[in-house]
Short mmCIF file of C-alpha atoms and ligand atoms in Angstrom, two decimals:
data_model
loop_
_atom_site.label_atom_id
_atom_site.label_comp_id
_atom_site.label_asym_id
_atom_site.label_seq_id
_atom_site.Cartn_x
_atom_site.Cartn_y
_atom_site.Cartn_z
CA MET A 1 136.38 109.67 117.81
CA ALA A 2 138.66 112.66 117.16
CA SER A 3 137.95 114.02 120.63
CA ILE A 4 138.78 110.66 122.29
CA LEU A 5 142.11 110.64 120.47
CA GLU A 6 142.79 114.24 121.55
CA THR A 7 142.04 113.40 125.20
CA PHE A 8 144.17 110.24 125.16
CA PRO A 9 146.97 111.03 122.69
CA ASN A 10 148.71 107.71 123.34
CA LEU A 11 145.80 105.65 122.04
CA LYS A 12 145.77 104.36 118.47
CA HIS A 13 142.70 104.37 116.18
CA GLN A 14 142.51 100.57 116.29
CA GLU A 15 142.58 100.49 120.09
CA VAL A 16 139.74 102.97 120.35
CA MET A 17 137.80 101.01 117.74
CA MET A 18 138.31 97.78 119.64
CA ALA A 19 137.36 99.26 123.02
CA ALA A 20 134.21 100.86 121.59
CA GLY A 21 133.34 97.60 119.87
CA ILE A 22 133.71 95.62 123.10
CA VAL A 23 131.56 98.05 125.12
CA ILE A 24 128.77 98.09 122.51
CA ALA A 25 128.89 94.30 122.00
CA ALA A 26 128.77 93.70 125.78
CA SER A 27 125.69 95.96 126.12
CA PHE A 28 123.96 94.07 123.28
CA LEU A 29 124.66 90.72 124.89
CA LEU A 30 123.51 91.85 128.34
CA TYR A 31 120.25 93.16 126.91
CA GLN A 32 119.74 89.99 124.93
CA ALA A 33 120.35 87.77 127.96
CA TYR A 34 117.84 89.81 129.97
CA ALA A 35 115.21 89.67 127.19
CA ARG A 36 115.65 85.92 126.77
CA LEU A 37 115.22 85.32 130.49
CA PHE A 38 112.16 87.54 130.68
CA TYR A 39 110.41 86.06 127.65
CA SER A 40 111.34 82.45 128.36
CA LYS A 41 108.97 82.69 131.38
CA ILE A 42 106.10 84.04 129.28
CA GLU A 43 106.68 81.53 126.48
CA LYS A 44 107.00 78.46 128.69
CA ASP A 45 103.78 76.86 127.44
CA LYS A 46 103.90 78.13 123.85
CA LYS A 47 104.87 76.27 120.73
CA PRO A 48 108.54 77.05 120.03
CA LEU A 49 109.37 78.92 116.84
CA PRO A 50 111.54 77.12 114.29
CA LYS A 51 115.03 78.60 114.64
CA ALA A 52 117.40 79.46 111.83
CA ASN A 53 120.53 77.38 112.11
CA LYS A 54 123.01 80.20 111.47
CA GLY A 55 125.07 81.96 114.14
CA ILE A 56 124.99 85.70 114.80
CA LEU A 57 127.89 86.62 112.53
CA GLU A 58 126.75 84.33 109.76
CA THR A 59 123.24 85.85 109.92
CA LEU A 60 124.64 89.36 109.81
CA ARG A 61 126.83 88.56 106.82
CA MET A 62 123.93 86.94 105.02
CA TRP A 63 121.52 89.80 105.73
CA ALA A 64 124.01 92.39 104.60
CA GLY A 65 124.99 90.51 101.47
CA PRO A 66 123.72 91.23 97.96
CA LYS A 67 122.04 87.80 97.80
CA ALA A 68 120.14 88.14 101.09
CA PRO A 69 116.61 87.59 99.67
CA PHE A 70 117.62 84.22 98.24
CA HIS A 71 119.19 83.15 101.53
CA PHE A 72 116.05 84.00 103.51
CA LEU A 73 114.06 81.85 101.09
CA GLU A 74 116.56 78.98 101.32
CA MET A 75 116.28 79.12 105.12
CA ALA A 76 112.49 78.89 104.97
CA LYS A 77 112.75 75.86 102.69
CA GLU A 78 115.39 74.20 104.86
CA LEU A 79 113.29 74.72 107.99
CA ASP A 80 110.12 73.82 106.10
CA SER A 81 108.52 76.87 107.71
CA PHE A 82 107.90 80.37 106.37
CA ILE A 83 107.89 81.69 109.93
CA TYR A 84 111.16 81.34 111.83
CA GLU A 85 113.34 83.02 114.39
CA LEU A 86 116.66 84.56 113.47
CA ASN A 87 119.64 84.12 115.71
CA ILE A 88 120.52 87.79 115.97
CA PRO A 89 120.14 90.40 118.70
CA ILE A 90 118.38 93.58 117.59
CA PRO A 91 118.63 96.38 120.16
CA GLY A 92 115.29 97.12 121.80
CA HIS A 93 113.58 93.94 120.58
CA PRO A 94 113.17 90.66 122.47
CA LYS A 95 113.59 88.62 119.29
CA ALA A 96 113.85 88.83 115.52
CA VAL A 97 111.41 86.73 113.52
CA VAL A 98 110.89 86.24 109.80
CA VAL A 99 107.18 86.18 108.97
CA SER A 100 106.51 85.25 105.38
CA GLU A 101 103.12 83.59 105.58
CA PRO A 102 100.76 85.86 103.58
CA GLU A 103 97.92 86.26 106.07
CA ASP A 104 100.17 86.78 109.08
CA ALA A 105 102.34 89.27 107.21
CA ARG A 106 99.26 91.22 106.13
CA ASP A 107 97.80 91.16 109.66
CA ILE A 108 101.03 92.61 111.02
CA LEU A 109 101.15 95.39 108.42
CA ASN A 110 97.48 96.25 109.00
CA ASP A 111 97.65 96.28 112.79
CA ARG A 112 97.36 99.87 113.97
CA LEU A 113 99.83 99.28 116.81
CA THR A 114 102.51 98.02 114.45
CA ASP A 115 105.30 100.49 113.71
CA LYS A 116 108.64 100.74 111.95
CA PRO A 117 111.70 99.54 113.89
CA LEU A 118 114.16 102.41 113.97
CA ALA A 119 117.04 99.96 114.47
CA LEU A 120 116.71 99.26 110.75
CA TYR A 121 114.95 102.26 109.24
CA GLY A 122 117.25 104.63 111.13
CA LYS A 123 119.95 103.74 108.59
CA LEU A 124 118.01 105.64 105.97
CA LEU A 125 118.17 108.75 108.11
CA GLU A 126 121.93 108.69 108.37
CA PHE A 127 122.42 109.80 104.79
CA SER A 128 119.52 112.24 104.60
CA PRO A 129 120.26 115.99 104.74
CA THR A 130 118.89 116.36 108.30
CA LYS A 131 120.16 112.97 109.54
CA ASP A 132 117.07 112.54 111.65
CA LYS A 133 113.72 112.59 109.89
CA VAL A 134 112.64 111.32 106.49
CA ILE A 135 109.08 110.10 105.86
CA PHE A 136 110.00 106.50 105.10
CA GLY A 137 112.40 106.21 108.01
CA MET A 138 109.97 107.54 110.64
CA GLN A 139 107.63 105.93 113.08
CA ALA A 140 103.95 106.74 112.74
CA ASP A 141 103.88 109.69 115.16
CA ALA A 142 102.03 113.01 114.81
CA GLU A 143 104.79 114.51 112.69
CA TRP A 144 104.83 111.56 110.29
CA HIS A 145 101.07 112.03 109.98
CA ARG A 146 101.43 115.70 109.07
CA ARG A 147 104.00 114.83 106.43
CA ARG A 148 101.98 111.97 104.97
CA LYS A 149 98.68 113.87 104.92
CA GLY A 150 100.44 116.93 103.56
CA THR A 151 101.74 115.20 100.43
CA ALA A 152 98.93 112.68 99.83
CA PRO A 153 96.86 115.05 97.58
CA ALA A 154 99.74 115.03 95.05
CA PHE A 155 98.73 111.43 94.27
CA SER A 156 95.09 112.21 93.52
CA GLN A 157 93.66 110.94 90.21
CA LYS A 158 94.09 114.36 88.59
CA HIS A 159 97.78 114.58 89.43
CA VAL A 160 98.52 110.96 88.64
CA ARG A 161 96.96 111.49 85.19
CA ARG A 162 99.14 114.54 84.61
CA MET A 163 102.26 112.73 85.80
CA THR A 164 101.46 109.76 83.57
CA GLU A 165 101.14 112.03 80.51
CA VAL A 166 104.66 113.33 81.16
CA ALA A 167 105.98 109.78 81.60
CA VAL A 168 104.44 108.89 78.23
CA LYS A 169 106.01 111.97 76.61
CA HIS A 170 109.45 111.02 77.92
CA THR A 171 108.99 107.39 76.88
CA GLU A 172 108.10 108.41 73.31
CA LYS A 173 111.13 110.71 73.24
CA TRP A 174 113.38 107.92 74.55
CA LEU A 175 112.04 105.51 71.92
CA ASP A 176 112.66 108.01 69.09
CA GLU A 177 115.94 109.52 70.21
CA TYR A 178 117.66 106.64 72.02
CA LEU A 179 116.20 103.27 71.11
CA SER A 180 115.40 103.79 67.45
CA PRO A 181 119.04 104.60 66.44
CA LEU A 182 120.24 101.57 68.46
CA VAL A 183 117.77 99.36 66.62
CA GLU A 184 119.17 100.54 63.27
CA LYS A 185 122.69 99.68 64.48
CA HIS A 186 121.60 96.34 66.02
CA GLN A 187 123.05 97.40 69.36
CA SER A 188 121.97 96.39 72.84
CA PHE A 189 121.36 98.67 75.84
CA ASP A 190 121.73 98.55 79.63
CA VAL A 191 118.08 98.29 80.63
CA ALA A 192 118.23 99.28 84.31
CA ASN A 193 120.42 102.31 83.62
CA GLN A 194 118.16 103.56 80.83
CA MET A 195 114.97 103.03 82.80
CA MET A 196 116.44 104.85 85.83
CA LYS A 197 117.35 107.83 83.63
CA LEU A 198 113.97 107.88 81.95
CA LEU A 199 112.02 107.65 85.21
CA LEU A 200 114.21 110.14 87.06
CA LYS A 201 113.75 112.70 84.30
CA ALA A 202 109.98 112.16 84.20
CA PHE A 203 109.61 112.15 87.99
CA CYS A 204 111.61 115.37 88.46
CA GLU A 205 109.56 117.14 85.81
CA THR A 206 106.14 116.06 87.02
CA ALA A 207 106.46 115.78 90.77
CA LEU A 208 109.15 118.39 91.38
CA GLU A 209 108.67 120.78 88.44
CA TYR A 210 112.39 120.45 87.92
CA ASP A 211 114.17 119.92 84.62
CA ILE A 212 117.05 117.77 85.89
CA SER A 213 120.19 117.93 83.73
CA ASN A 214 121.75 114.78 82.26
CA GLU A 215 124.85 115.53 84.30
CA ASP A 216 122.86 115.56 87.55
CA ILE A 217 121.10 112.35 86.54
CA ASP A 218 124.48 110.63 86.06
CA THR A 219 125.77 112.04 89.34
CA PHE A 220 122.68 110.90 91.19
CA ILE A 221 122.79 107.35 89.83
CA ILE A 222 126.51 106.85 90.54
CA GLU A 223 126.57 108.52 93.97
CA TRP A 224 123.35 106.92 95.15
CA ASP A 225 124.83 103.50 94.41
CA LEU A 226 127.89 104.35 96.54
CA ILE A 227 125.68 105.61 99.37
CA THR A 228 123.50 102.50 99.57
CA ARG A 229 126.52 100.20 99.35
CA GLU A 230 128.19 101.87 102.32
CA TYR A 231 125.22 102.86 104.47
CA ILE A 232 122.97 99.87 103.81
CA LEU A 233 125.09 96.86 102.87
CA LYS A 234 128.36 97.44 104.72
CA SER A 235 126.83 99.14 107.74
CA THR A 236 124.36 96.30 108.24
CA ALA A 237 127.24 93.82 108.27
CA ASN A 238 129.20 96.03 110.64
CA PRO A 239 127.06 98.55 112.56
CA PHE A 240 130.19 100.08 114.12
CA ARG A 241 131.40 101.52 110.82
CA LYS A 242 129.62 104.80 111.47
CA TYR A 243 131.92 105.53 114.39
CA PHE A 244 135.00 105.26 112.20
CA THR A 245 134.27 107.44 109.20
CA ALA A 246 137.55 109.29 109.76
CA ILE A 247 139.65 106.17 109.12
CA LEU A 248 137.57 104.29 106.54
CA PRO A 249 138.19 105.64 103.00
CA GLU A 250 135.02 104.03 101.55
CA ARG A 251 132.92 105.59 104.29
CA ARG A 252 134.52 108.97 103.64
CA ARG A 253 133.80 108.61 99.91
CA ALA A 254 130.19 107.70 100.67
CA LYS A 255 129.92 110.79 102.85
CA GLN A 256 131.11 112.91 99.92
CA ALA A 257 128.48 111.19 97.81
CA THR A 258 125.77 112.31 100.25
CA HIS A 259 126.92 115.92 99.78
CA ALA A 260 126.75 115.54 96.00
CA VAL A 261 123.16 114.27 96.05
CA HIS A 262 122.07 116.76 98.70
CA ALA A 263 123.27 119.52 96.37
CA ILE A 264 120.76 118.26 93.78
CA PHE A 265 117.89 118.42 96.30
CA HIS A 266 118.84 122.00 97.15
CA LYS A 267 118.78 122.87 93.44
CA VAL A 268 115.21 121.53 93.34
CA ILE A 269 114.26 123.89 96.18
CA LYS A 270 115.97 126.88 94.52
CA ASN A 271 114.28 126.10 91.24
CA TYR A 272 110.83 125.97 92.89
CA ARG A 273 111.38 129.32 94.58
CA ALA A 274 112.29 130.87 91.24
CA LEU A 275 109.11 129.64 89.51
CA GLU A 276 106.73 132.49 88.67
CA SER A 277 103.57 130.45 89.08
CA PRO A 278 104.27 126.96 90.40
CA LEU A 279 101.67 124.31 89.68
CA GLU A 280 99.40 123.77 92.68
CA GLY A 281 99.28 120.41 94.43
CA THR A 282 102.43 118.80 93.03
CA VAL A 283 104.71 116.87 95.39
CA ILE A 284 107.17 119.79 95.55
CA ASP A 285 104.42 122.38 95.98
CA LEU A 286 102.91 120.50 98.92
CA ILE A 287 106.27 119.88 100.56
CA MET A 288 107.33 123.52 100.18
CA LYS A 289 104.06 124.79 101.66
CA ASN A 290 103.98 122.31 104.55
CA PRO A 291 104.72 124.27 107.77
CA THR A 292 106.15 121.09 109.32
CA PHE A 293 109.38 121.77 107.45
CA LYS A 294 111.26 124.65 109.04
CA THR A 295 114.64 124.62 107.30
CA ASP A 296 115.94 123.96 103.80
CA ASP A 297 117.63 120.79 105.04
CA GLU A 298 114.27 119.52 106.28
CA LEU A 299 112.75 120.30 102.90
CA ALA A 300 115.66 118.60 101.16
CA SER A 301 115.24 115.49 103.32
CA GLU A 302 111.64 115.09 102.28
CA ILE A 303 112.46 115.69 98.61
CA PHE A 304 115.17 113.07 99.00
CA ALA A 305 112.56 110.55 100.23
CA TYR A 306 110.32 111.07 97.23
CA ILE A 307 113.10 111.02 94.65
CA VAL A 308 114.57 107.83 96.09
CA ALA A 309 111.28 106.02 96.71
CA GLY A 310 109.76 107.28 93.50
CA HIS A 311 112.13 106.48 90.68
CA ASP A 312 114.33 103.42 91.12
CA THR A 313 111.54 101.20 92.48
CA THR A 314 109.45 101.89 89.38
CA ALA A 315 112.43 101.76 87.00
CA MET A 316 113.57 98.44 88.42
CA SER A 317 110.08 96.93 88.28
CA ILE A 318 109.92 97.85 84.56
CA THR A 319 113.41 96.39 84.06
CA TRP A 320 112.53 93.05 85.71
CA THR A 321 109.27 92.76 83.77
CA LEU A 322 111.07 93.52 80.49
CA LEU A 323 113.58 90.78 81.30
CA GLU A 324 110.74 88.27 81.69
CA LEU A 325 109.09 89.48 78.50
CA GLY A 326 112.42 89.14 76.70
CA LYS A 327 112.55 85.52 77.84
CA HIS A 328 108.93 84.95 76.81
CA PRO A 329 108.42 86.33 73.28
CA GLU A 330 104.99 84.66 73.13
CA GLU A 331 103.82 86.99 75.92
CA GLN A 332 105.07 90.01 73.96
CA ARG A 333 103.14 88.86 70.89
CA SER A 334 99.94 88.34 72.90
CA LEU A 335 100.25 91.80 74.41
CA ARG A 336 100.75 93.42 71.02
CA GLU A 337 97.75 91.59 69.66
CA ALA A 338 95.64 92.79 72.59
CA PHE A 339 96.84 96.40 72.07
CA SER A 340 96.00 96.27 68.35
CA LYS A 341 92.30 95.82 69.20
CA VAL A 342 91.92 98.99 71.32
CA GLU A 343 92.88 102.67 71.32
CA SER A 344 96.27 103.56 72.88
CA GLU A 345 94.55 105.16 75.91
CA GLU A 346 93.18 101.70 76.72
CA TRP A 347 96.46 99.79 76.52
CA SER A 348 97.26 100.14 80.19
CA ASN A 349 93.84 98.73 81.11
CA SER A 350 94.59 95.46 79.29
CA GLU A 351 94.03 92.53 81.66
CA LEU A 352 96.84 90.72 79.89
CA LEU A 353 99.27 93.55 80.64
CA LYS A 354 98.10 93.76 84.26
CA ASN A 355 98.81 90.06 84.70
CA VAL A 356 102.23 90.38 83.08
CA VAL A 357 103.13 93.25 85.44
CA ARG A 358 101.77 91.39 88.48
CA GLU A 359 103.84 88.36 87.57
CA GLY A 360 106.98 90.45 86.94
CA MET A 361 106.59 92.12 90.34
CA ARG A 362 105.84 88.82 92.03
CA LEU A 363 108.95 87.07 90.70
CA HIS A 364 111.17 90.11 91.28
CA PRO A 365 109.70 92.23 94.09
CA VAL A 366 111.88 95.31 94.42
CA ALA A 367 111.10 95.59 98.14
CA ALA A 368 112.32 91.99 98.46
CA ILE A 369 113.42 92.20 102.10
CA THR A 370 113.03 95.92 102.68
CA VAL A 371 109.99 95.87 104.93
CA SER A 372 110.16 95.15 108.65
CA ARG A 373 108.00 96.09 111.61
CA THR A 374 107.87 96.03 115.42
CA ILE A 375 104.67 94.41 116.54
CA GLY A 376 102.72 96.48 119.03
CA ARG A 377 100.90 93.70 120.91
CA ASP A 378 101.38 90.03 121.74
CA MET A 379 100.16 87.97 118.81
CA THR A 380 99.83 84.38 117.75
CA THR A 381 100.33 83.58 114.09
CA LYS A 382 97.47 82.01 112.12
CA LYS A 383 99.88 79.70 110.39
CA GLY A 384 101.78 77.52 112.83
CA ASN A 385 100.22 79.03 115.96
CA TYR A 386 103.47 80.64 117.04
CA PHE A 387 103.53 83.20 119.83
CA LEU A 388 105.22 86.54 119.08
CA PRO A 389 105.61 88.78 122.12
CA LYS A 390 104.91 92.51 121.87
CA GLY A 391 108.01 94.30 120.66
CA THR A 392 109.16 91.44 118.39
CA PHE A 393 111.10 92.65 115.38
CA VAL A 394 109.52 91.04 112.33
CA LEU A 395 111.10 90.93 108.92
CA LEU A 396 108.45 90.61 106.21
CA PRO A 397 110.38 89.42 103.18
CA PHE A 398 108.13 89.80 100.13
CA TYR A 399 110.61 87.64 98.23
CA ASN A 400 109.70 84.68 100.47
CA ILE A 401 105.98 85.45 100.41
CA PHE A 402 105.89 85.67 96.61
CA HIS A 403 108.07 82.58 96.12
CA ASN A 404 106.15 80.34 98.48
CA ASP A 405 105.16 77.21 96.53
CA GLY A 406 102.32 76.67 98.97
CA VAL A 407 100.75 79.91 97.74
CA PHE A 408 101.95 80.15 94.13
CA GLU A 409 102.10 76.85 92.32
CA ASP A 410 105.41 76.40 90.56
CA ALA A 411 106.46 79.69 92.13
CA GLU A 412 109.75 80.12 90.21
CA THR A 413 107.99 80.11 86.84
CA PHE A 414 106.90 83.30 85.07
CA ARG A 415 103.28 82.54 84.27
CA PRO A 416 101.02 85.63 83.93
CA SER A 417 97.98 83.41 83.31
CA ARG A 418 98.06 82.33 86.98
CA TRP A 419 96.44 85.72 87.72
CA GLU A 420 93.36 84.96 85.60
CA ASN A 421 91.81 83.09 88.54
CA PRO A 422 93.85 83.92 91.62
CA THR A 423 93.09 82.14 94.91
CA GLU A 424 92.25 84.18 98.00
CA LEU A 425 95.67 83.30 99.40
CA MET A 426 97.41 84.59 96.27
CA LYS A 427 95.50 87.85 96.59
CA ALA A 428 96.42 88.16 100.28
CA ALA A 429 100.04 87.40 99.48
CA PHE A 430 100.53 89.89 96.66
CA MET A 431 101.43 93.25 98.23
CA PRO A 432 104.49 94.67 96.46
CA PHE A 433 103.60 98.13 97.82
CA ALA A 434 103.17 96.78 101.39
CA ALA A 435 99.91 97.47 103.24
CA GLY A 436 98.58 99.37 106.24
CA LYS A 437 99.17 102.94 107.32
CA GLN A 438 102.83 103.05 106.21
CA GLY A 439 102.19 101.38 102.85
CA CYS A 440 103.41 103.04 99.66
CA ILE A 441 101.96 106.52 99.16
CA GLY A 442 102.94 106.50 95.47
CA ARG A 443 101.44 103.15 94.53
CA MET A 444 98.76 104.56 92.18
CA LEU A 445 101.36 106.59 90.32
CA ALA A 446 103.81 103.68 90.15
CA HIS A 447 101.09 101.33 88.97
CA ILE A 448 99.93 103.55 86.12
CA VAL A 449 103.42 104.59 85.05
CA LEU A 450 104.55 100.96 84.97
CA HIS A 451 101.68 99.97 82.70
CA THR A 452 101.82 102.95 80.36
CA VAL A 453 105.60 102.83 79.87
CA LEU A 454 105.69 99.06 79.31
CA ALA A 455 102.75 99.20 76.90
CA ARG A 456 104.52 101.80 74.74
CA LEU A 457 107.77 99.82 74.65
CA ILE A 458 106.14 96.51 73.76
CA GLN A 459 103.67 97.91 71.25
CA LYS A 460 106.47 99.22 69.05
CA TYR A 461 109.37 96.87 69.67
CA ASP A 462 110.28 93.24 70.19
CA PHE A 463 112.77 92.82 73.03
CA SER A 464 115.26 90.00 73.42
CA VAL A 465 117.83 89.32 76.12
CA GLU A 466 121.46 89.67 75.14
CA GLU A 467 122.99 89.38 78.61
CA GLU A 468 120.83 88.46 81.56
CA GLY A 469 123.05 89.96 84.28
CA TYR A 470 122.22 89.15 87.86
CA ALA A 471 120.16 90.21 90.87
CA GLU A 472 121.75 92.24 93.62
CA PHE A 473 119.93 93.35 96.74
CA ASN A 474 120.93 96.75 98.02
CA LEU A 475 117.94 98.43 99.67
CA ILE A 476 115.94 97.23 96.68
CA LEU A 477 116.29 94.21 94.40
CA ASN A 478 118.40 95.51 91.53
CA SER A 479 118.85 93.97 88.14
CA VAL A 480 122.52 94.49 87.29
CA GLY A 481 124.07 94.07 83.87
CA LEU A 482 120.91 93.18 81.96
CA ARG A 483 121.41 94.06 78.30
CA MET A 484 118.60 93.75 75.81
CA LYS A 485 118.21 94.27 72.08
CA ALA A 486 115.15 95.63 70.38
CA THR A 487 113.85 95.13 66.86
CA ARG A 488 110.88 96.87 65.31
CA ALA A 489 107.74 94.87 65.94
CA ARG A 490 105.84 93.81 62.83
CA GLU A 491 102.64 95.90 62.45
C1 HEM B 501 107.00 99.91 91.64
C2 HEM B 501 107.15 100.97 92.37
C3 HEM B 501 107.09 101.03 93.87
C4 HEM B 501 107.14 100.02 94.78
C5 HEM B 501 107.26 98.52 94.53
C6 HEM B 501 107.04 100.63 96.10
C7 HEM B 501 107.03 99.94 97.28
C8 HEM B 501 106.93 100.52 98.52
C9 HEM B 501 106.88 99.79 99.77
C10 HEM B 501 106.94 98.28 99.89
C11 HEM B 501 106.79 100.70 100.76
C12 HEM B 501 106.72 100.39 102.26
C13 HEM B 501 108.14 100.39 102.78
C14 HEM B 501 108.25 99.99 104.21
O1 HEM B 501 107.29 99.94 104.94
O2 HEM B 501 109.36 99.70 104.59
C15 HEM B 501 106.80 102.01 100.17
C16 HEM B 501 106.76 103.19 100.87
C17 HEM B 501 106.82 104.42 100.29
N1 HEM B 501 106.78 104.71 98.95
FE1 HEM B 501 106.74 103.37 97.45
N2 HEM B 501 106.95 101.99 95.94
C18 HEM B 501 106.96 102.28 94.60
C19 HEM B 501 106.85 103.53 94.04
C20 HEM B 501 106.73 104.71 94.71
C21 HEM B 501 106.54 106.00 94.12
C22 HEM B 501 106.37 106.26 92.62
C23 HEM B 501 106.56 106.92 95.14
C24 HEM B 501 106.42 108.42 95.12
C25 HEM B 501 106.46 109.17 94.15
C26 HEM B 501 106.74 106.19 96.37
C27 HEM B 501 106.83 106.76 97.62
C28 HEM B 501 106.86 106.07 98.80
C29 HEM B 501 106.97 106.70 100.10
C30 HEM B 501 107.10 108.20 100.37
C31 HEM B 501 106.92 105.67 101.04
C32 HEM B 501 106.99 105.82 102.56
C33 HEM B 501 105.58 105.95 103.07
C34 HEM B 501 105.49 106.12 104.57
O3 HEM B 501 106.34 105.64 105.30
O4 HEM B 501 104.52 106.73 105.01
N3 HEM B 501 106.84 104.85 96.07
N4 HEM B 501 106.87 101.88 98.79
#
């Protein structure tokens, strides 16, 4: 941008912006016209996909908005089909289709030729230290494999047990030092914020052998929010923003935010190097010893992936489940009764607790519309018999899949008992950690931490909702403004 303005000093910023916009938009439209013509021949005899009735701009605005998961669900209900085509051109893909029928979504994720569409995941790379590769923004090539295989041993049973013990230690500390005084003063607390802090502290200690300061925790939470707002929400609505960082103050501020969080990742690296005898096989140990990473920025990018994927997903899942428990005191009582019959080590194995967590994650899946794929071969969906040509961009919105009344009776109701006898379709549908080769590497850890932390909170305290707040989608489904009060549970 700066160099264009230097070469043509008479041009104004807005003129350059407009010209660039026109060139890029024209290329999109040309590609789209070509793809439509090409595929219309192949699809002549196939059953047409239901089409969303929103225009390109309206679709973009909806997708980039904080309420996107709800809109995708509304669309499915309006069309009376959980598979439908979106009216939006995605570079490199003949069409964009929402697939939220459980079996088809699972088939797509499990297909070995399926991969991640960089048109969407590439956004995650933009704010990473290297700006090119981060495990969760990569396609499944040889390098991704080396990264994935390199870190996988950190999630073995032995390490997950160790990490869980630290999460329990921090939870007990939080209950004694933070919650207990609030209970005495009858004060409420911001649940999401507290859970993020708790999980970030525990994750840094166990996975990264790093004692993160409270100041860095606050910086991370504030700056990370700014980053996702600019790079995910706003840049989805307007993909041209990245070309105009110099003249967009919010974009410049978000760029500063990336520097602030990158500085934390570099502290993690420095800290590891200063350790006399680092623990073997932790996430940081395996990343630091992996020869795939050549520079500190590459190391920092991978650390970034694990910090981001590892703490707010788990923290938010706990937050959403606590909200439901706050609204259903009878479920809290049943859990406490179940815990009273077994030793504390057994609490997290309680079937009742597992069903509560499943139901919390079903109603409020954090990866609500996060997962998308490019299909690697022509396929026909089981439900509806729709043809999807190779290369189709598919959005797999878990929010739709988990809120499908055809799969989950009375889907909007929090009812943990539905998991006592789940149907095969319910089991196929429930995949909050995704599935297939690029599914969540940390799912075992997340699963155990979720259960152990929640068990400790509920065993000691009764939680009630003071302010419910609202849901906001921004990379993950966030609970914003939820305030709860706790009272000591009767023994
Ligand atoms: C409740 C907690 C969690 C949920 C719901 C969750 C969900 C997911 C989902 C849906 C994906 C697939 C994303 C996609 O394909 O677009 C994913 C990937 C990933 N998750 Fe998790 N996750 C959780 C916790 C964790 C934890 C604790 C860690 C690590 C410490 C972690 C690390 C990762 C990584 C590195 C990937 C990318 C894997 C790859 O591309 O090979 N996640 N997660």
